[in-house]
Amino acid sequence: MDANRLIIPIASASAALARYDQMLKGMHNGEILLAPLRNQEAVGSSRMEGTVSTLDDVLRYEADQEESGNEPEGHYRNEAIEVFLYSRALSAAQRSIEQGGPLSSFLIKSAHKVLLGFGRGAHLSPGEFHALEMRHSCKPIKVRALRFSKRDMRL
C-alpha cells in the first residue's frame, strides 16, 4: 500500500474536522449543527440492526414530541420511535460526559434504559446488566453484558 496516497486525504479530513470543531466552539449553541448528524447516525446504525426508518419519520416524531410535551399519539411506526430513542440516548450520554461525568457502567445503563424505554425492548429490563453464561475450555464463567441488538428484541 502506498502511504503517500493516504496522507493528503487524511490531512484534508483532519483539517476539515478541526475547522468544524472550531466553528462549534464559537457557536452559542453547537447542538444546532450536531443534532442533524446525530439523527443521521441513528437512522444509519438502526438500519444496520434491522430497524428501518427514514430521517423524515424521526424528525416528524421529534417535532410532534417536543410540541406536545409528551409522547405523541400512536400514529407513528415503532421503528421511528426506536430511532428517536437511539438519538435521545446518544444526546443524554454526550451531555453527561460534557458535564464531567465518567464513562461508566451507570452511564451505559442509563443510555440503555433510554434506548429501550419503548417498543420491542421495553420488557427486557432496560438499563440492567444481564448475566449470561459462556463456556470456555469446558468451564462455565459468568459474564455481565447489555443486550443492545434490536434483532434480539421480539414481542
PDB file of C-alpha atoms in Angstrom:
ATOM      1  CA  MET A   1       0.000   0.000   0.000  1.00  0.00           C
ATOM      2  CA  ASP A   2       1.236   3.459  -0.902  1.00  0.00           C
ATOM      3  CA  ALA A   3       1.036   5.578   2.272  1.00  0.00           C
ATOM      4  CA  ASN A   4       1.552   8.779   0.276  1.00  0.00           C
ATOM      5  CA  ARG A   5      -1.851   8.266  -1.370  1.00  0.00           C
ATOM      6  CA  LEU A   6      -3.479   8.344   2.089  1.00  0.00           C
ATOM      7  CA  ILE A   7      -1.612  11.263   3.632  1.00  0.00           C
ATOM      8  CA  ILE A   8      -3.283  14.041   1.628  1.00  0.00           C
ATOM      9  CA  PRO A   9      -6.896  12.784   2.135  1.00  0.00           C
ATOM     10  CA  ILE A  10      -6.257  12.171   5.849  1.00  0.00           C
ATOM     11  CA  ALA A  11      -4.688  15.613   6.297  1.00  0.00           C
ATOM     12  CA  SER A  12      -7.589  17.193   4.425  1.00  0.00           C
ATOM     13  CA  ALA A  13     -10.158  15.366   6.583  1.00  0.00           C
ATOM     14  CA  SER A  14      -8.278  16.303   9.747  1.00  0.00           C
ATOM     15  CA  ALA A  15      -8.229  19.977   8.734  1.00  0.00           C
ATOM     16  CA  ALA A  16     -11.950  19.907   7.949  1.00  0.00           C
ATOM     17  CA  LEU A  17     -12.716  18.348  11.357  1.00  0.00           C
ATOM     18  CA  ALA A  18     -10.566  20.979  13.079  1.00  0.00           C
ATOM     19  CA  ARG A  19     -12.475  23.766  11.281  1.00  0.00           C
ATOM     20  CA  TYR A  20     -15.801  22.161  12.213  1.00  0.00           C
ATOM     21  CA  ASP A  21     -14.717  21.776  15.843  1.00  0.00           C
ATOM     22  CA  GLN A  22     -13.612  25.404  15.976  1.00  0.00           C
ATOM     23  CA  MET A  23     -16.900  26.525  14.448  1.00  0.00           C
ATOM     24  CA  LEU A  24     -18.828  24.548  17.095  1.00  0.00           C
ATOM     25  CA  LYS A  25     -16.780  26.113  19.894  1.00  0.00           C
ATOM     26  CA  GLY A  26     -17.553  29.585  18.548  1.00  0.00           C
ATOM     27  CA  MET A  27     -21.290  28.988  18.366  1.00  0.00           C
ATOM     28  CA  HIS A  28     -23.619  29.807  21.211  1.00  0.00           C
ATOM     29  CA  ASN A  29     -25.484  26.534  20.622  1.00  0.00           C
ATOM     30  CA  GLY A  30     -23.410  23.913  18.799  1.00  0.00           C
ATOM     31  CA  GLU A  31     -26.330  21.481  19.096  1.00  0.00           C
ATOM     32  CA  ILE A  32     -27.834  23.161  16.023  1.00  0.00           C
ATOM     33  CA  LEU A  33     -25.167  21.510  13.880  1.00  0.00           C
ATOM     34  CA  LEU A  34     -24.753  18.305  15.900  1.00  0.00           C
ATOM     35  CA  ALA A  35     -28.412  17.238  16.094  1.00  0.00           C
ATOM     36  CA  PRO A  36     -28.846  16.517  12.359  1.00  0.00           C
ATOM     37  CA  LEU A  37     -25.625  14.490  12.307  1.00  0.00           C
ATOM     38  CA  ARG A  38     -26.725  12.529  15.376  1.00  0.00           C
ATOM     39  CA  ASN A  39     -30.103  11.802  13.791  1.00  0.00           C
ATOM     40  CA  GLN A  40     -28.465  10.626  10.555  1.00  0.00           C
ATOM     41  CA  GLU A  41     -26.151   8.376  12.552  1.00  0.00           C
ATOM     42  CA  ALA A  42     -29.124   6.971  14.498  1.00  0.00           C
ATOM     43  CA  VAL A  43     -31.005   6.193  11.283  1.00  0.00           C
ATOM     44  CA  GLY A  44     -27.956   4.522   9.712  1.00  0.00           C
ATOM     45  CA  SER A  45     -26.987   2.497  12.788  1.00  0.00           C
ATOM     46  CA  SER A  46     -30.550   1.384  13.375  1.00  0.00           C
ATOM     47  CA  ARG A  47     -30.832   0.295   9.754  1.00  0.00           C
ATOM     48  CA  MET A  48     -27.788  -1.965  10.268  1.00  0.00           C
ATOM     49  CA  GLU A  49     -29.660  -3.540  13.188  1.00  0.00           C
ATOM     50  CA  GLY A  50     -32.724  -4.165  11.038  1.00  0.00           C
ATOM     51  CA  THR A  51     -34.811  -1.188  12.205  1.00  0.00           C
ATOM     52  CA  VAL A  52     -35.738   0.736   9.076  1.00  0.00           C
ATOM     53  CA  SER A  53     -36.974   4.295   9.377  1.00  0.00           C
ATOM     54  CA  THR A  54     -36.343   7.481   7.459  1.00  0.00           C
ATOM     55  CA  LEU A  55     -34.870  10.703   8.749  1.00  0.00           C
ATOM     56  CA  ASP A  56     -38.193  12.393   7.879  1.00  0.00           C
ATOM     57  CA  ASP A  57     -40.088   9.910  10.105  1.00  0.00           C
ATOM     58  CA  VAL A  58     -37.747  10.581  13.014  1.00  0.00           C
ATOM     59  CA  LEU A  59     -37.788  14.369  12.616  1.00  0.00           C
ATOM     60  CA  ARG A  60     -41.589  14.415  12.346  1.00  0.00           C
ATOM     61  CA  TYR A  61     -41.892  12.339  15.516  1.00  0.00           C
ATOM     62  CA  GLU A  62     -39.336  14.517  17.313  1.00  0.00           C
ATOM     63  CA  ALA A  63     -41.163  17.723  16.343  1.00  0.00           C
ATOM     64  CA  ASP A  64     -44.519  16.357  17.488  1.00  0.00           C
ATOM     65  CA  GLN A  65     -42.993  15.025  20.702  1.00  0.00           C
ATOM     66  CA  GLU A  66     -41.459  18.417  21.543  1.00  0.00           C
ATOM     67  CA  GLU A  67     -44.667  20.252  20.629  1.00  0.00           C
ATOM     68  CA  SER A  68     -46.939  18.081  22.765  1.00  0.00           C
ATOM     69  CA  GLY A  69     -44.522  17.841  25.694  1.00  0.00           C
ATOM     70  CA  ASN A  70     -45.018  14.081  25.998  1.00  0.00           C
ATOM     71  CA  GLU A  71     -45.310  11.052  23.757  1.00  0.00           C
ATOM     72  CA  PRO A  72     -47.441  11.804  20.659  1.00  0.00           C
ATOM     73  CA  GLU A  73     -50.451   9.699  19.808  1.00  0.00           C
ATOM     74  CA  GLY A  74     -49.899   6.270  18.261  1.00  0.00           C
ATOM     75  CA  HIS A  75     -49.852   7.173  14.557  1.00  0.00           C
ATOM     76  CA  TYR A  76     -46.094   6.646  14.308  1.00  0.00           C
ATOM     77  CA  ARG A  77     -44.313   3.461  13.338  1.00  0.00           C
ATOM     78  CA  ASN A  78     -42.413   1.829  16.199  1.00  0.00           C
ATOM     79  CA  GLU A  79     -39.259   1.976  14.092  1.00  0.00           C
ATOM     80  CA  ALA A  80     -39.315   5.794  14.000  1.00  0.00           C
ATOM     81  CA  ILE A  81     -39.795   5.929  17.772  1.00  0.00           C
ATOM     82  CA  GLU A  82     -36.941   3.482  18.353  1.00  0.00           C
ATOM     83  CA  VAL A  83     -34.586   5.534  16.167  1.00  0.00           C
ATOM     84  CA  PHE A  84     -35.669   8.691  18.001  1.00  0.00           C
ATOM     85  CA  LEU A  85     -34.880   6.986  21.330  1.00  0.00           C
ATOM     86  CA  TYR A  86     -31.470   5.950  19.993  1.00  0.00           C
ATOM     87  CA  SER A  87     -30.731   9.585  19.195  1.00  0.00           C
ATOM     88  CA  ARG A  88     -32.047  10.688  22.594  1.00  0.00           C
ATOM     89  CA  ALA A  89     -29.830   8.127  24.370  1.00  0.00           C
ATOM     90  CA  LEU A  90     -26.772   9.405  22.479  1.00  0.00           C
ATOM     91  CA  SER A  91     -27.630  13.003  23.406  1.00  0.00           C
ATOM     92  CA  ALA A  92     -28.065  12.173  27.082  1.00  0.00           C
ATOM     93  CA  ALA A  93     -24.755  10.282  27.208  1.00  0.00           C
ATOM     94  CA  GLN A  94     -22.987  13.124  25.404  1.00  0.00           C
ATOM     95  CA  ARG A  95     -24.381  15.719  27.843  1.00  0.00           C
ATOM     96  CA  SER A  96     -23.297  13.609  30.803  1.00  0.00           C
ATOM     97  CA  ILE A  97     -19.736  13.317  29.510  1.00  0.00           C
ATOM     98  CA  GLU A  98     -19.589  17.042  28.623  1.00  0.00           C
ATOM     99  CA  GLN A  99     -20.639  17.858  32.199  1.00  0.00           C
ATOM    100  CA  GLY A 100     -17.713  15.853  33.522  1.00  0.00           C
ATOM    101  CA  GLY A 101     -19.451  12.545  34.130  1.00  0.00           C
ATOM    102  CA  PRO A 102     -17.272   9.475  33.697  1.00  0.00           C
ATOM    103  CA  LEU A 103     -17.689   6.799  31.077  1.00  0.00           C
ATOM    104  CA  SER A 104     -19.068   4.235  33.495  1.00  0.00           C
ATOM    105  CA  SER A 105     -21.458   1.337  33.822  1.00  0.00           C
ATOM    106  CA  PHE A 106     -24.015   3.823  35.191  1.00  0.00           C
ATOM    107  CA  LEU A 107     -23.768   5.901  32.006  1.00  0.00           C
ATOM    108  CA  ILE A 108     -24.101   2.804  29.809  1.00  0.00           C
ATOM    109  CA  LYS A 109     -27.090   1.557  31.808  1.00  0.00           C
ATOM    110  CA  SER A 110     -28.730   4.992  31.632  1.00  0.00           C
ATOM    111  CA  ALA A 111     -28.323   5.166  27.847  1.00  0.00           C
ATOM    112  CA  HIS A 112     -29.599   1.595  27.531  1.00  0.00           C
ATOM    113  CA  LYS A 113     -32.668   2.475  29.620  1.00  0.00           C
ATOM    114  CA  VAL A 114     -33.474   5.413  27.319  1.00  0.00           C
ATOM    115  CA  LEU A 115     -32.833   3.321  24.199  1.00  0.00           C
ATOM    116  CA  LEU A 116     -35.187   0.535  25.300  1.00  0.00           C
ATOM    117  CA  GLY A 117     -37.722   2.756  27.020  1.00  0.00           C
ATOM    118  CA  PHE A 118     -40.409   1.953  24.460  1.00  0.00           C
ATOM    119  CA  GLY A 119     -41.173  -0.680  21.888  1.00  0.00           C
ATOM    120  CA  ARG A 120     -39.752  -4.118  21.376  1.00  0.00           C
ATOM    121  CA  GLY A 121     -37.177  -3.917  24.164  1.00  0.00           C
ATOM    122  CA  ALA A 122     -39.254  -2.296  26.904  1.00  0.00           C
ATOM    123  CA  HIS A 123     -39.975  -5.647  28.562  1.00  0.00           C
ATOM    124  CA  LEU A 124     -36.298  -6.741  28.602  1.00  0.00           C
ATOM    125  CA  SER A 125     -35.202  -4.909  31.784  1.00  0.00           C
ATOM    126  CA  PRO A 126     -33.860  -1.797  30.065  1.00  0.00           C
ATOM    127  CA  GLY A 127     -30.826  -0.332  31.772  1.00  0.00           C
ATOM    128  CA  GLU A 128     -29.871  -3.524  33.572  1.00  0.00           C
ATOM    129  CA  PHE A 129     -26.984  -5.897  33.082  1.00  0.00           C
ATOM    130  CA  HIS A 130     -27.945  -9.463  32.242  1.00  0.00           C
ATOM    131  CA  ALA A 131     -25.903 -12.411  33.441  1.00  0.00           C
ATOM    132  CA  LEU A 132     -25.023 -14.672  30.533  1.00  0.00           C
ATOM    133  CA  GLU A 133     -23.293 -17.985  30.929  1.00  0.00           C
ATOM    134  CA  MET A 134     -20.488 -18.611  28.476  1.00  0.00           C
ATOM    135  CA  ARG A 135     -18.368 -21.722  28.135  1.00  0.00           C
ATOM    136  CA  HIS A 136     -14.668 -21.542  27.538  1.00  0.00           C
ATOM    137  CA  SER A 137     -12.453 -24.599  27.873  1.00  0.00           C
ATOM    138  CA  CYS A 138     -15.439 -26.519  29.258  1.00  0.00           C
ATOM    139  CA  LYS A 139     -15.617 -24.281  32.344  1.00  0.00           C
ATOM    140  CA  PRO A 140     -18.709 -22.055  32.746  1.00  0.00           C
ATOM    141  CA  ILE A 141     -17.996 -18.406  33.517  1.00  0.00           C
ATOM    142  CA  LYS A 142     -20.382 -15.576  34.323  1.00  0.00           C
ATOM    143  CA  VAL A 143     -20.337 -12.524  32.060  1.00  0.00           C
ATOM    144  CA  ARG A 144     -22.179  -9.266  32.649  1.00  0.00           C
ATOM    145  CA  ALA A 145     -23.454  -7.772  29.404  1.00  0.00           C
ATOM    146  CA  LEU A 146     -26.112  -5.490  27.986  1.00  0.00           C
ATOM    147  CA  ARG A 147     -28.330  -6.508  25.132  1.00  0.00           C
ATOM    148  CA  PHE A 148     -28.090  -3.783  22.527  1.00  0.00           C
ATOM    149  CA  SER A 149     -29.069  -5.751  19.444  1.00  0.00           C
ATOM    150  CA  LYS A 150     -32.552  -4.889  18.257  1.00  0.00           C
ATOM    151  CA  ARG A 151     -32.715  -8.234  16.446  1.00  0.00           C
ATOM    152  CA  ASP A 152     -32.888  -9.990  19.820  1.00  0.00           C
ATOM    153  CA  MET A 153     -35.918  -7.966  20.906  1.00  0.00           C
ATOM    154  CA  ARG A 154     -39.125  -9.670  19.843  1.00  0.00           C
ATOM    155  CA  LEU A 155     -42.601  -9.105  21.326  1.00  0.00           C
TER     156      LEU A 155
END
